[in-house]
Amino acid sequence: MNKTIQLSKVMMKMYFSWSGKSGGQKANTAIVGALSIPLFIIWFWFLDSIIGGLHQVLAPMGLSPMIVAIALLLVSIFLLFTSLSSILTSFYFSEDIETYIPLPLHPYQIIVGKSIGPLITVYGLTLFGLAPVFLLYGMYSSASIGFYLIACITLLLFPIIPFILSGLLMMIVMRYANILKNKDRTKVLAGVFSFLIIIGVNVIIRLNQDAETVSQDIGQWLAEQEHLLWNTTKFLPNVFLATESLNAQLPIWQSLLSLVGFIAFTFVSVTIFLLAGQKLYYHGVRGLSGGSKSKKSIDIDSKSRTPFWSYTRKEIKLVFRTPSFFINCVVQNLFAPIFLAIILLLDNGMGELTAEIGSVDGKYILIGMIGFTLFILGTNPTATTAISREGRSWFTNLYMPVQPKTILFSKAFSAFLIQAISLVILFPVFAFVINIPWMYMSLWLPLALGTSWFSNLFGVYLDAKQPKLDWSDEQQVFKSRFVPLQSMLIQAFGFGIYLLILWQLPFTSVAITMGLLLLGICAAIYLTQRLLHSIAKNEFQRIQ
């Protein structure tokens, strides 16, 4: 047990250590947390409209506990699928796995330590998905303090079962399937599968956009399918037992008995998981060092290319050839615009929106397009991980015969080229789905390119100030740091205020709007380029 605890502490420090962070980095993390509050408020407001409608339909029939049941069921399924890629990476494909294998450790001890990173993500998703549901349901049902205490215990234990199911599935697959020879392809497929699940859920939801109408329709369906739902939850005992323990309509002794059963079932599941890991884990890891990681040498000083273009080409190859980087930088580029297209195409009010475009002043169309473009571009982490992706090999840049500004700006330019995928998808969405006039499209395109260049310059600057080079798992570059979120929020709030001011100014001239937007973007580009030049001149040798 002592070894397990010590190993878990070591791995946790490797994932979440603050020892190497400066006071500024800690302050930035606090700022990001504060700026995330409005996003949570919007999510809470959306759930309030859904749960309020469901409670109004189900409460008169005594079926309001089905709200908790369906929330637990959906979150459980969501966690089950979204955990696959993070478990696969952490358990099998992290770079430090071969370090632990020769140590005098049991497989279950490594599994416990390796579960910390993915579990933190799972707990975050659970808290985001279930905590507002429990709070709102308790408020609408006038629940007692006992309900909230049981809800806290449920939040603490509920994510473990979906995580265990995903872990068992991965260990069985890795034990009997010859995946290690194609582990790069496996990573990509697991990541793409997670994105497809999210898009599929969105398609189902967007079949009817109005939150009240959705909740009313779902409520009627749940009332008609009461026995089907309860029978479905029985196939997932953790969902059934958690729902029963949170059901205020049951006698107190029955709720407590369900809670005890829920806790016992969780601990039994953990025991089975560790015993299975003891038998299966090393078999899946065996032969890992012989995976498909090919050794490639890239000549930066190619005679046919300048250092800038050679380094840019190297960066693009690194992103496309590394599965985790490809999923987070390229596939995520596709996700946001496709998500928008699905919302618009499945929206019942789409015809009204396209009809009203012609009656809206061009000023507001242009500002709206730029605002949405900035949001889409800001969510992509290609630039904000440009330096961190190098990992421990970053020091080689300090000795190459390439100027620091060339390295930094080529990283920004490679991110700019990759981010162009979003613009390529956004263009037909704006032009053919929303039917925005071509005059505004021609004005939007240079503004969007300028916004993208600024976004990538700013992202590289933030990553240079707060790099994470000591990662042992490629996913840590994206999941264990706040720089991408910080970049998005700063851009959204900074440019958002500027766009809001332009929106409120008493003029409707498209030419003036275009000029002011161009002026703001050029000023932002100038400032960020100066900041990046300062990094190259004064701080490049200290990046670590």
XYZ file of C-alpha atoms in Angstrom:
544
model
C 0.000 0.000 0.000
C 2.847 2.394 0.799
C 4.384 1.813 -2.631
C 1.038 2.454 -4.289
C 0.566 5.720 -2.419
C 4.136 6.871 -3.099
C 3.870 6.013 -6.803
C 0.535 7.807 -7.041
C 2.041 10.903 -5.414
C 4.951 10.881 -7.864
C 2.670 10.562 -10.879
C 0.312 13.210 -9.540
C 3.205 15.621 -9.093
C 4.317 14.914 -12.646
C 0.838 15.762 -13.889
C -0.094 18.700 -11.676
C 3.055 20.020 -9.998
C 3.129 23.778 -9.267
C 6.736 23.767 -8.102
C 8.094 24.956 -11.441
C 5.455 27.593 -11.997
C 6.109 31.266 -11.435
C 3.821 33.612 -9.554
C 2.622 35.023 -12.865
C 1.631 31.573 -14.129
C -0.309 30.869 -10.949
C -2.027 34.246 -11.228
C -2.929 33.518 -14.852
C -4.463 30.210 -13.803
C -6.603 32.055 -11.252
C -7.662 34.548 -13.938
C -8.671 31.722 -16.258
C -10.740 30.192 -13.466
C -12.490 33.521 -12.881
C -13.194 34.026 -16.588
C -14.670 30.511 -16.801
C -17.439 31.439 -14.378
C -19.606 33.149 -17.054
C -19.410 29.984 -19.183
C -20.664 27.893 -16.268
C -23.493 30.374 -15.661
C -24.633 30.015 -19.281
C -24.580 26.211 -18.950
C -26.507 26.420 -15.663
C -29.125 28.654 -17.276
C -29.542 26.193 -20.173
C -29.991 23.233 -17.814
C -32.441 25.238 -15.736
C -34.768 25.621 -18.727
C -34.508 21.906 -19.566
C -34.977 20.566 -16.017
C -37.738 23.053 -15.265
C -39.722 21.836 -18.268
C -39.126 18.172 -17.428
C -40.149 18.653 -13.809
C -43.334 20.418 -14.860
C -44.353 17.427 -16.991
C -43.164 14.555 -14.774
C -43.875 15.803 -11.235
C -47.715 15.547 -11.431
C -47.338 11.861 -12.387
C -44.813 11.167 -9.624
C -42.044 10.526 -12.168
C -39.688 13.414 -11.356
C -36.870 11.030 -10.204
C -36.541 10.077 -13.870
C -34.794 13.446 -14.359
C -31.951 12.229 -12.154
C -32.021 8.791 -13.810
C -31.705 10.124 -17.360
C -28.942 12.563 -16.311
C -26.950 9.776 -14.652
C -27.496 7.474 -17.627
C -26.387 10.046 -20.222
C -23.342 11.169 -18.224
C -22.341 7.556 -17.612
C -22.478 6.736 -21.338
C -20.640 9.971 -22.199
C -17.854 9.233 -19.705
C -17.611 5.652 -20.905
C -16.763 6.701 -24.460
C -14.753 9.858 -23.796
C -12.457 8.015 -21.363
C -11.256 5.559 -23.992
C -8.643 7.763 -25.661
C -7.222 9.200 -22.405
C -6.964 5.727 -20.814
C -5.310 4.328 -23.924
C -2.734 7.125 -23.935
C -2.051 7.143 -20.194
C -1.931 3.364 -19.654
C -0.097 2.277 -22.788
C 1.264 5.069 -24.977
C 2.800 7.528 -22.498
C 6.537 7.974 -22.884
C 7.372 7.107 -19.270
C 5.656 3.711 -19.206
C 8.904 1.813 -19.863
C 10.456 3.561 -16.863
C 8.024 1.923 -14.444
C 7.983 -1.603 -15.901
C 11.456 -2.698 -14.543
C 10.705 -1.344 -11.063
C 9.644 -3.746 -8.270
C 5.998 -2.806 -8.691
C 2.854 -4.829 -9.236
C 0.766 -4.031 -12.349
C -2.141 -2.830 -10.212
C 0.112 -0.248 -8.554
C 1.086 1.248 -11.914
C -2.577 1.190 -12.948
C -3.571 3.160 -9.842
C -0.924 5.791 -10.542
C -1.684 5.950 -14.256
C -5.399 6.418 -13.526
C -4.904 9.752 -11.783
C -4.622 11.936 -14.888
C -7.609 10.497 -16.781
C -9.690 10.370 -13.579
C -9.174 14.074 -12.947
C -10.624 14.777 -16.393
C -13.528 12.394 -15.749
C -14.297 14.066 -12.421
C -14.239 17.482 -14.070
C -16.751 16.365 -16.717
C -18.933 14.753 -14.048
C -18.938 17.865 -11.905
C -19.811 19.996 -14.926
C -22.590 17.639 -16.058
C -24.194 16.382 -12.845
C -23.665 19.014 -10.136
C -26.029 21.570 -11.760
C -28.603 18.815 -12.394
C -28.599 17.719 -8.744
C -28.787 21.311 -7.524
C -31.634 22.281 -9.866
C -33.564 19.071 -9.236
C -33.235 19.597 -5.495
C -34.495 23.166 -5.820
C -37.497 22.212 -7.971
C -38.326 19.269 -5.691
C -37.782 21.198 -2.434
C -35.408 18.446 -1.349
C -34.081 18.100 2.187
C -30.486 18.457 3.304
C -30.163 14.678 3.155
C -30.638 14.756 -0.613
C -27.708 17.139 -1.042
C -25.466 15.021 1.198
C -26.272 11.904 -0.841
C -25.716 13.923 -4.038
C -22.207 14.865 -2.849
C -21.392 11.194 -2.178
C -22.767 10.298 -5.614
C -20.578 12.912 -7.302
C -17.571 11.502 -5.482
C -18.121 7.850 -6.474
C -20.212 7.869 -9.645
C -17.417 8.593 -12.226
C -15.430 5.543 -11.061
C -17.668 2.903 -12.686
C -17.639 4.342 -16.253
C -13.897 4.802 -15.924
C -13.465 1.192 -14.811
C -15.583 -0.111 -17.704
C -13.482 1.873 -20.197
C -10.275 0.674 -18.531
C -11.352 -2.964 -18.595
C -12.346 -2.675 -22.245
C -8.960 -1.187 -23.165
C -7.020 -3.809 -21.200
C -8.920 -6.655 -22.853
C -8.454 -5.135 -26.314
C -4.758 -4.472 -25.729
C -4.283 -7.971 -24.330
C -5.764 -9.869 -27.251
C -5.577 -7.453 -30.190
C -2.328 -6.633 -31.976
C -2.762 -2.882 -31.638
C 0.774 -1.976 -30.627
C 2.014 -2.409 -34.167
C -0.452 0.285 -35.234
C -0.615 2.364 -32.076
C -0.466 5.711 -33.884
C -3.498 4.774 -35.954
C -5.240 3.506 -32.809
C -4.749 6.835 -31.040
C -6.212 8.737 -33.984
C -9.211 6.418 -34.276
C -9.941 6.657 -30.542
C -9.786 10.444 -30.641
C -11.921 10.757 -33.762
C -14.438 8.340 -32.279
C -14.824 10.582 -29.208
C -15.454 13.613 -31.428
C -18.036 11.664 -33.468
C -19.884 10.739 -30.281
C -20.075 14.410 -29.271
C -21.244 15.476 -32.735
C -23.820 12.655 -32.779
C -25.268 13.783 -29.456
C -25.457 17.321 -30.834
C -27.313 16.123 -33.944
C -29.938 14.434 -31.778
C -30.357 17.502 -29.604
C -30.467 19.928 -32.528
C -33.408 18.114 -34.147
C -35.409 20.581 -32.068
C -33.588 23.652 -30.810
C -36.068 25.278 -28.408
C -35.091 24.230 -24.870
C -38.654 24.327 -23.527
C -40.016 22.365 -26.464
C -37.209 19.826 -26.118
C -37.879 19.376 -22.409
C -41.637 19.053 -22.970
C -41.165 16.443 -25.708
C -38.607 14.490 -23.690
C -40.873 14.640 -20.644
C -43.813 13.192 -22.577
C -41.604 10.459 -24.023
C -40.174 9.583 -20.618
C -43.672 9.366 -19.154
C -44.638 6.929 -21.914
C -41.415 4.912 -21.597
C -41.217 4.758 -17.816
C -40.707 0.983 -17.583
C -38.226 0.969 -20.467
C -36.058 3.607 -18.765
C -36.030 1.881 -15.381
C -35.235 -1.446 -17.015
C -32.384 0.239 -18.910
C -30.890 1.674 -15.723
C -30.868 -1.800 -14.184
C -28.299 -2.843 -16.789
C -26.023 -0.201 -15.241
C -26.298 -0.936 -11.510
C -24.440 2.217 -10.517
C -27.053 4.350 -12.315
C -29.967 2.416 -10.797
C -28.597 2.443 -7.251
C -27.597 6.124 -7.434
C -31.059 7.053 -8.726
C -32.766 5.061 -5.989
C -30.617 6.679 -3.305
C -31.523 10.145 -4.634
C -35.234 9.358 -4.937
C -36.939 11.463 -2.278
C -40.234 9.644 -2.894
C -38.861 6.450 -1.344
C -38.762 5.766 2.413
C -35.576 6.965 4.047
C -34.458 3.431 4.912
C -34.758 2.380 1.274
C -32.737 5.377 0.057
C -29.999 4.673 2.614
C -29.981 0.992 1.666
C -29.560 1.968 -2.009
C -26.731 4.312 -1.038
C -24.942 1.544 0.869
C -25.426 -0.740 -2.135
C -24.054 1.955 -4.454
C -20.937 2.407 -2.294
C -20.411 -1.350 -1.976
C -20.852 -1.901 -5.710
C -18.266 0.806 -6.427
C -15.641 -0.733 -4.137
C -16.272 -4.214 -5.509
C -15.859 -2.858 -9.038
C -12.554 -1.209 -8.106
C -11.320 -4.515 -6.667
C -12.287 -6.413 -9.832
C -10.610 -3.741 -11.954
C -7.321 -4.013 -10.071
C -7.397 -7.823 -10.109
C -8.052 -7.811 -13.865
C -5.262 -5.295 -14.330
C -2.900 -7.541 -12.367
C -3.543 -10.304 -14.929
C -3.939 -8.319 -18.154
C -1.938 -5.107 -17.973
C 1.613 -6.361 -18.553
C 0.447 -8.545 -21.422
C -0.893 -5.455 -23.161
C 2.251 -3.436 -22.501
C 4.531 -6.230 -23.723
C 6.290 -5.295 -26.938
C 5.522 -1.607 -26.478
C 9.072 -0.556 -27.252
C 8.697 -2.192 -30.628
C 5.774 -0.029 -31.644
C 5.415 1.853 -34.851
C 7.266 4.943 -33.747
C 9.477 5.538 -36.733
C 12.653 7.535 -36.612
C 12.638 10.426 -39.008
C 15.315 13.022 -39.543
C 14.321 16.390 -40.901
C 16.967 18.599 -42.448
C 16.332 22.111 -41.213
C 19.176 23.567 -43.259
C 17.843 22.354 -46.580
C 19.637 24.058 -49.457
C 16.413 24.370 -51.421
C 14.540 26.175 -48.621
C 15.134 29.052 -46.276
C 15.360 28.216 -42.552
C 11.912 29.767 -42.054
C 10.196 27.487 -44.571
C 12.181 24.433 -43.495
C 11.198 24.918 -39.859
C 7.582 25.590 -40.831
C 7.525 22.351 -42.814
C 9.024 20.499 -39.856
C 6.334 21.859 -37.526
C 3.494 20.855 -39.834
C 4.926 17.342 -40.222
C 5.248 17.011 -36.445
C 1.576 17.888 -35.959
C 0.284 15.598 -38.698
C 2.522 12.637 -37.790
C 1.933 12.658 -34.022
C -1.525 11.241 -33.224
C -2.235 13.293 -30.089
C -1.142 16.495 -31.808
C -3.145 15.611 -34.912
C -6.321 14.979 -32.892
C -6.100 18.148 -30.803
C -4.749 20.526 -33.451
C -6.244 19.271 -36.730
C -9.350 17.267 -35.853
C -10.416 19.938 -33.367
C -10.071 22.459 -36.196
C -12.726 20.499 -38.047
C -14.958 20.059 -35.021
C -16.018 23.660 -34.298
C -17.042 24.662 -37.864
C -18.809 21.322 -38.427
C -20.579 21.798 -35.096
C -21.789 25.201 -36.342
C -22.936 23.751 -39.667
C -24.966 21.057 -37.877
C -26.599 23.658 -35.638
C -27.591 25.743 -38.653
C -28.688 22.917 -40.936
C -30.831 21.222 -38.274
C -32.260 24.482 -36.950
C -35.963 24.893 -37.704
C -35.500 28.663 -37.832
C -32.761 28.531 -40.429
C -35.027 29.822 -43.181
C -35.988 32.858 -41.099
C -32.333 33.583 -40.349
C -31.296 33.547 -44.012
C -34.315 35.663 -44.937
C -33.434 38.296 -42.349
C -29.793 38.591 -43.446
C -30.810 40.931 -46.271
C -32.559 43.321 -43.865
C -29.654 43.580 -41.398
C -27.185 46.441 -41.733
C -23.854 45.349 -43.168
C -22.062 46.752 -40.134
C -23.673 44.211 -37.814
C -23.192 41.327 -40.238
C -19.474 42.069 -40.470
C -18.998 42.486 -36.714
C -20.940 39.283 -36.026
C -18.878 37.289 -38.543
C -15.579 38.515 -37.081
C -16.730 37.834 -33.517
C -17.694 34.277 -34.322
C -14.508 33.747 -36.353
C -12.403 34.899 -33.408
C -14.188 32.440 -31.131
C -13.653 29.520 -33.533
C -9.969 30.368 -34.028
C -9.358 30.969 -30.345
C -10.464 27.455 -29.398
C -7.690 25.819 -31.417
C -4.562 24.941 -29.368
C -2.064 24.656 -32.237
C -0.281 27.922 -31.411
C -0.637 27.721 -27.625
C 1.218 24.384 -27.621
C 3.790 25.268 -30.311
C 6.735 25.287 -27.895
C 5.386 22.800 -25.362
C 4.998 20.170 -28.098
C 8.804 20.051 -28.346
C 9.057 18.577 -24.854
C 12.554 17.810 -23.630
C 13.943 18.161 -27.144
C 13.391 21.932 -27.014
C 17.005 22.512 -25.980
C 18.145 21.539 -29.507
C 16.655 24.814 -30.748
C 19.179 26.684 -28.609
C 22.093 25.266 -30.632
C 20.709 25.247 -34.159
C 22.050 27.826 -36.624
C 18.610 29.436 -36.817
C 17.694 32.798 -35.347
C 15.253 32.695 -32.391
C 12.748 34.971 -34.154
C 12.759 32.602 -37.145
C 11.870 29.681 -34.875
C 9.094 31.550 -33.066
C 7.527 33.106 -36.155
C 7.711 29.871 -38.147
C 5.844 28.172 -35.308
C 3.192 30.890 -35.512
C 3.010 30.582 -39.300
C 2.671 26.784 -39.233
C -0.190 27.185 -36.750
C -1.673 29.811 -39.085
C -1.597 27.335 -42.000
C -3.174 24.560 -39.933
C -5.789 26.934 -38.575
C -6.717 27.834 -42.151
C -8.676 24.549 -42.172
C -11.294 26.257 -40.000
C -11.542 29.195 -42.400
C -11.878 26.857 -45.374
C -14.902 25.239 -43.683
C -16.349 28.492 -42.354
C -16.346 30.099 -45.810
C -18.994 27.800 -47.381
C -20.986 27.829 -44.120
C -21.227 31.619 -44.254
C -21.610 31.847 -48.035
C -23.948 28.950 -48.858
C -25.649 27.871 -45.617
C -26.382 31.303 -44.130
C -26.342 32.971 -47.582
C -24.310 35.992 -46.528
C -23.871 38.360 -49.536
C -20.585 38.008 -51.401
C -19.653 41.613 -50.766
C -19.452 40.923 -47.042
C -17.656 37.632 -47.685
C -14.954 39.492 -49.612
C -14.556 41.907 -46.691
C -14.600 39.134 -44.096
C -11.831 37.058 -45.689
C -8.885 39.505 -45.170
C -10.179 40.365 -41.708
C -10.385 36.655 -40.838
C -6.841 36.044 -42.071
C -5.580 38.966 -40.005
C -7.495 37.712 -36.952
C -5.989 34.251 -37.422
C -2.457 35.646 -37.643
C -2.960 37.679 -34.474
C -4.473 34.686 -32.664
C -1.494 32.494 -33.511
C 1.094 35.124 -32.616
C -0.580 35.621 -29.254
C -0.797 31.870 -28.683
C 2.918 31.333 -29.331
C 3.736 34.273 -27.053
C 1.704 32.806 -24.171
C 3.257 29.376 -24.687
C 6.740 30.890 -24.660
C 5.962 32.588 -21.337
C 4.450 29.442 -19.781
C 5.893 26.391 -21.564
C 5.408 22.819 -20.381
C 8.445 20.879 -21.573
C 8.726 18.167 -18.918
C 5.691 16.142 -19.996
C 5.803 12.351 -20.133
C 2.474 11.984 -21.931
C 1.549 13.975 -25.041
C -1.950 14.533 -23.643
C -0.456 16.565 -20.776
C 0.394 19.290 -23.292
C -3.332 19.854 -23.794
C -5.160 18.580 -20.713
C -2.969 19.553 -17.769
C -2.490 23.259 -18.492
C -4.617 26.366 -18.898
C -2.701 28.257 -21.585
C -5.076 27.344 -24.482
C -8.116 28.299 -22.402
C -6.354 31.430 -21.173
C -5.593 32.487 -24.744
C -9.199 31.934 -25.830
C -10.674 33.867 -22.916
C -8.269 36.813 -23.204
C -8.938 37.096 -26.936
C -12.690 36.710 -26.446
C -12.938 39.335 -23.717
C -10.371 41.737 -25.208
C -11.681 41.731 -28.767
C -15.232 41.236 -27.495
C -15.138 44.611 -25.750
C -13.755 46.239 -28.907
C -16.480 44.652 -31.070
C -19.147 45.673 -28.559
C -17.951 49.277 -28.726
C -18.107 49.200 -32.526
C -21.577 47.673 -32.346
C -22.834 50.531 -30.155
C -21.230 53.401 -32.086
C -23.852 55.562 -33.867
C -23.061 54.744 -37.510
C -23.978 51.993 -39.956
C -21.395 52.565 -42.674
C -19.790 49.326 -43.820
C -16.684 51.185 -45.007
C -16.114 52.798 -41.594
C -16.756 49.487 -39.833
C -14.309 47.738 -42.130
C -11.692 50.417 -41.501
C -12.055 50.275 -37.713
C -11.975 46.474 -37.681
C -8.881 46.484 -39.853
C -7.281 49.115 -37.625
C -7.974 47.082 -34.481
C -6.642 43.868 -35.998
C -3.511 45.568 -37.335
C -2.866 47.160 -33.939
C -3.262 43.768 -32.250
C -0.887 42.153 -34.763
C 1.688 44.905 -34.252
C 1.588 44.563 -30.453
C 1.830 40.766 -30.470
C 4.675 40.822 -33.009
C 6.557 43.223 -30.769
C 5.963 40.911 -27.803
C 7.234 37.925 -29.773
C 10.289 39.885 -30.930
C 10.958 40.697 -27.262
C 10.796 36.989 -26.369
C 13.201 36.144 -29.211
C 15.668 38.847 -28.181
C 15.598 38.668 -24.393
C 14.015 35.434 -23.131
C 14.559 32.748 -25.769
C 17.548 31.193 -23.978
C 15.578 31.048 -20.730
C 12.615 29.065 -22.084
C 12.526 25.839 -20.078
